[in-house]
Amino acid sequence: MTCPLRIGHGYDLHRLEAPPPEGAGRSLILAGIPFQHPVGPVGHSDGDVVLHAVTDAILGALGSPDIGQLFPDDDPRWEGGDSKIFLEEAVRRMTDAGYRIVNLDVTVICERPKLGPAKGRMIEQIASTLGCGLDRVNLKGKTHERVDAVGEGRAIETHAVILLERIA
Ligand code: MG
């Protein structure tokens, strides 16, 4: 890869359910930050929709296999696993390919919880895993205006766009 710049987009959605025995929801973790919330993501790993989208944005920019190909959801190694591991692998691939982050823009869409109070901590957590400055990471919370699955609180989704630049 010799392009000076590469852009990537990542998207993820997880269904939200009550914890067992009523449902199959895990504790809600967004960008590595735990949230107190009555419902949580259904997923093979910890279901961190933010880290999954960011991971896929980096992998997409690199033209690498995606998160589902690298970490299959039928592999017992990733059962309940910390999604930080997935992001760390994407960062390793980015560094090996000779790229670094110019900037990352993340949009998290849900009705609840309100992300505002945790936004700073979420950005810090992402930047620390990416090994970049806080000024290179932006995160926005939006609602889905109470319509469709996300708006009715039955799902949560995230979009992430990342720009990489060649180091040398
Ligand atoms: Mg996911």
GROMACS .gro file of C-alpha atoms and ligand atoms in nm:
model
  169
    1MET     CA    1   0.000   0.000   0.000
    2THR     CA    2   0.154   0.328  -0.105
    3CYS     CA    3  -0.140   0.572  -0.089
    4PRO     CA    4  -0.054   0.870   0.134
    5LEU     CA    5  -0.410   0.872   0.275
    6ARG     CA    6  -0.670   0.600   0.326
    7ILE     CA    7  -1.026   0.645   0.455
    8GLY     CA    8  -1.239   0.380   0.627
    9HIS     CA    9  -1.597   0.351   0.746
   10GLY     CA   10  -1.724   0.116   1.016
   11TYR     CA   11  -2.081   0.042   1.115
   12ASP     CA   12  -2.226  -0.182   1.385
   13LEU     CA   13  -2.561  -0.248   1.548
   14HIS     CA   14  -2.651  -0.463   1.847
   15ARG     CA   15  -2.993  -0.566   1.966
   16LEU     CA   16  -3.064  -0.457   2.326
   17GLU     CA   17  -3.232  -0.701   2.565
   18ALA     CA   18  -3.289  -0.739   2.937
   19PRO     CA   19  -3.029  -0.947   3.121
   20PRO     CA   20  -3.092  -1.321   3.173
   21PRO     CA   21  -3.324  -1.490   3.248
   22GLU     CA   22  -3.568  -1.247   3.076
   23GLY     CA   23  -3.337  -1.186   2.778
   24ALA     CA   24  -2.984  -1.236   2.657
   25GLY     CA   25  -2.853  -0.883   2.714
   26ARG     CA   26  -2.503  -0.833   2.849
   27SER     CA   27  -2.397  -0.535   3.060
   28LEU     CA   28  -2.386  -0.223   2.846
   29ILE     CA   29  -2.030  -0.118   2.760
   30LEU     CA   30  -1.970   0.163   2.510
   31ALA     CA   31  -1.616   0.254   2.403
   32GLY     CA   32  -1.490   0.048   2.696
   33ILE     CA   33  -1.696   0.247   2.949
   34PRO     CA   34  -1.960   0.059   3.154
   35PHE     CA   35  -2.310   0.214   3.169
   36GLN     CA   36  -2.586   0.143   3.419
   37HIS     CA   37  -2.881   0.059   3.193
   38PRO     CA   38  -3.175  -0.183   3.221
   39VAL     CA   39  -3.101  -0.344   2.882
   40GLY     CA   40  -2.774  -0.439   2.716
   41PRO     CA   41  -2.635  -0.574   2.390
   42VAL     CA   42  -2.684  -0.925   2.265
   43GLY     CA   43  -2.351  -1.035   2.123
   44HIS     CA   44  -2.083  -1.301   2.124
   45SER     CA   45  -1.816  -1.071   2.271
   46ASP     CA   46  -1.893  -0.796   2.524
   47GLY     CA   47  -2.104  -0.633   2.249
   48ASP     CA   48  -1.928  -0.294   2.255
   49VAL     CA   49  -2.089  -0.143   1.946
   50VAL     CA   50  -1.856   0.159   1.950
   51LEU     CA   51  -1.529  -0.034   1.955
   52HIS     CA   52  -1.665  -0.273   1.690
   53ALA     CA   53  -1.742   0.014   1.451
   54VAL     CA   54  -1.403   0.180   1.511
   55THR     CA   55  -1.225  -0.153   1.459
   56ASP     CA   56  -1.404  -0.205   1.128
   57ALA     CA   57  -1.328   0.152   1.017
   58ILE     CA   58  -0.953   0.091   1.058
   59LEU     CA   59  -0.971  -0.254   0.898
   60GLY     CA   60  -1.174  -0.106   0.613
   61ALA     CA   61  -0.920   0.170   0.554
   62LEU     CA   62  -0.646  -0.093   0.534
   63GLY     CA   63  -0.847  -0.319   0.304
   64SER     CA   64  -0.810  -0.593   0.568
   65PRO     CA   65  -1.060  -0.869   0.645
   66ASP     CA   66  -1.337  -0.727   0.868
   67ILE     CA   67  -1.398  -0.782   1.239
   68GLY     CA   68  -1.636  -1.073   1.176
   69GLN     CA   69  -1.375  -1.250   0.963
   70LEU     CA   70  -1.089  -1.194   1.208
   71PHE     CA   71  -1.293  -1.272   1.520
   72PRO     CA   72  -1.576  -1.512   1.419
   73ASP     CA   73  -1.881  -1.512   1.647
   74ASP     CA   74  -1.872  -1.892   1.672
   75ASP     CA   75  -1.518  -1.894   1.815
   76PRO     CA   76  -1.531  -1.968   2.190
   77ARG     CA   77  -1.214  -1.757   2.241
   78TRP     CA   78  -1.418  -1.438   2.193
   79GLU     CA   79  -1.720  -1.541   2.405
   80GLY     CA   80  -1.788  -1.245   2.634
   81GLY     CA   81  -1.447  -1.104   2.535
   82ASP     CA   82  -1.322  -0.748   2.584
   83SER     CA   83  -1.366  -0.571   2.248
   84LYS     CA   84  -1.051  -0.372   2.318
   85ILE     CA   85  -0.864  -0.683   2.194
   86PHE     CA   86  -1.027  -0.641   1.851
   87LEU     CA   87  -0.934  -0.273   1.831
   88GLU     CA   88  -0.578  -0.345   1.944
   89GLU     CA   89  -0.542  -0.598   1.661
   90ALA     CA   90  -0.667  -0.341   1.408
   91VAL     CA   91  -0.416  -0.085   1.541
   92ARG     CA   92  -0.138  -0.345   1.514
   93ARG     CA   93  -0.231  -0.408   1.150
   94MET     CA   94  -0.240  -0.033   1.082
   95THR     CA   95   0.107   0.020   1.233
   96ASP     CA   96   0.248  -0.282   1.048
   97ALA     CA   97   0.111  -0.139   0.722
   98GLY     CA   98   0.292   0.191   0.794
   99TYR     CA   99  -0.008   0.411   0.873
  100ARG     CA  100  -0.120   0.632   1.161
  101ILE     CA  101  -0.445   0.807   1.246
  102VAL     CA  102  -0.520   1.154   1.114
  103ASN     CA  103  -0.863   1.167   1.279
  104LEU     CA  104  -1.160   0.955   1.378
  105ASP     CA  105  -1.523   1.068   1.389
  106VAL     CA  106  -1.775   0.845   1.569
  107THR     CA  107  -2.155   0.875   1.587
  108VAL     CA  108  -2.337   0.663   1.845
  109ILE     CA  109  -2.716   0.641   1.795
  110CYS     CA  110  -2.949   0.545   2.081
  111GLU     CA  111  -3.240   0.690   2.277
  112ARG     CA  112  -3.090   0.597   2.614
  113PRO     CA  113  -2.859   0.616   2.797
  114LYS     CA  114  -2.762   0.979   2.751
  115LEU     CA  115  -2.396   0.975   2.648
  116GLY     CA  116  -2.312   1.336   2.731
  117PRO     CA  117  -2.179   1.280   3.084
  118ALA     CA  118  -1.951   0.994   2.968
  119LYS     CA  119  -1.838   1.141   2.635
  120GLY     CA  120  -1.502   1.265   2.764
  121ARG     CA  121  -1.420   0.928   2.918
  122MET     CA  122  -1.527   0.745   2.601
  123ILE     CA  123  -1.300   0.965   2.389
  124GLU     CA  124  -1.010   0.914   2.631
  125GLN     CA  125  -1.057   0.538   2.623
  126ILE     CA  126  -1.066   0.524   2.242
  127ALA     CA  127  -0.764   0.756   2.203
  128SER     CA  128  -0.565   0.557   2.456
  129THR     CA  129  -0.634   0.228   2.274
  130LEU     CA  130  -0.553   0.390   1.940
  131GLY     CA  131  -0.236   0.544   2.083
  132CYS     CA  132  -0.325   0.888   1.946
  133GLY     CA  133  -0.397   1.232   2.090
  134LEU     CA  134  -0.742   1.327   2.219
  135ASP     CA  135  -0.766   1.596   1.950
  136ARG     CA  136  -0.775   1.322   1.685
  137VAL     CA  137  -1.090   1.156   1.821
  138ASN     CA  138  -1.442   1.299   1.802
  139LEU     CA  139  -1.757   1.131   1.933
  140LYS     CA  140  -2.119   1.239   1.897
  141GLY     CA  141  -2.434   1.099   2.051
  142LYS     CA  142  -2.762   1.117   1.858
  143THR     CA  143  -3.111   0.982   1.913
  144HIS     CA  144  -3.323   0.805   1.651
  145GLU     CA  145  -3.621   1.031   1.720
  146ARG     CA  146  -3.812   0.746   1.890
  147VAL     CA  147  -3.879   0.565   1.561
  148ASP     CA  148  -3.770   0.220   1.441
  149ALA     CA  149  -3.578  -0.030   1.653
  150VAL     CA  150  -3.307   0.212   1.765
  151GLY     CA  151  -3.560   0.482   1.847
  152GLU     CA  152  -3.770   0.234   2.044
  153GLY     CA  153  -3.468   0.136   2.254
  154ARG     CA  154  -3.445  -0.216   2.108
  155ALA     CA  155  -3.108  -0.161   1.942
  156ILE     CA  156  -2.802   0.064   1.946
  157GLU     CA  157  -2.584   0.154   1.650
  158THR     CA  158  -2.259   0.330   1.569
  159HIS     CA  159  -2.095   0.475   1.260
  160ALA     CA  160  -1.723   0.552   1.252
  161VAL     CA  161  -1.516   0.724   0.984
  162ILE     CA  162  -1.138   0.727   1.005
  163LEU     CA  163  -0.862   0.884   0.800
  164LEU     CA  164  -0.514   0.726   0.800
  165GLU     CA  165  -0.192   0.873   0.669
  166ARG     CA  166   0.121   0.695   0.561
  167ILE     CA  167   0.404   0.746   0.810
  168ALA     CA  168   0.696   0.725   0.569
  169MG      MG  169  -2.069  -0.594   1.694
   0.00000   0.00000   0.00000
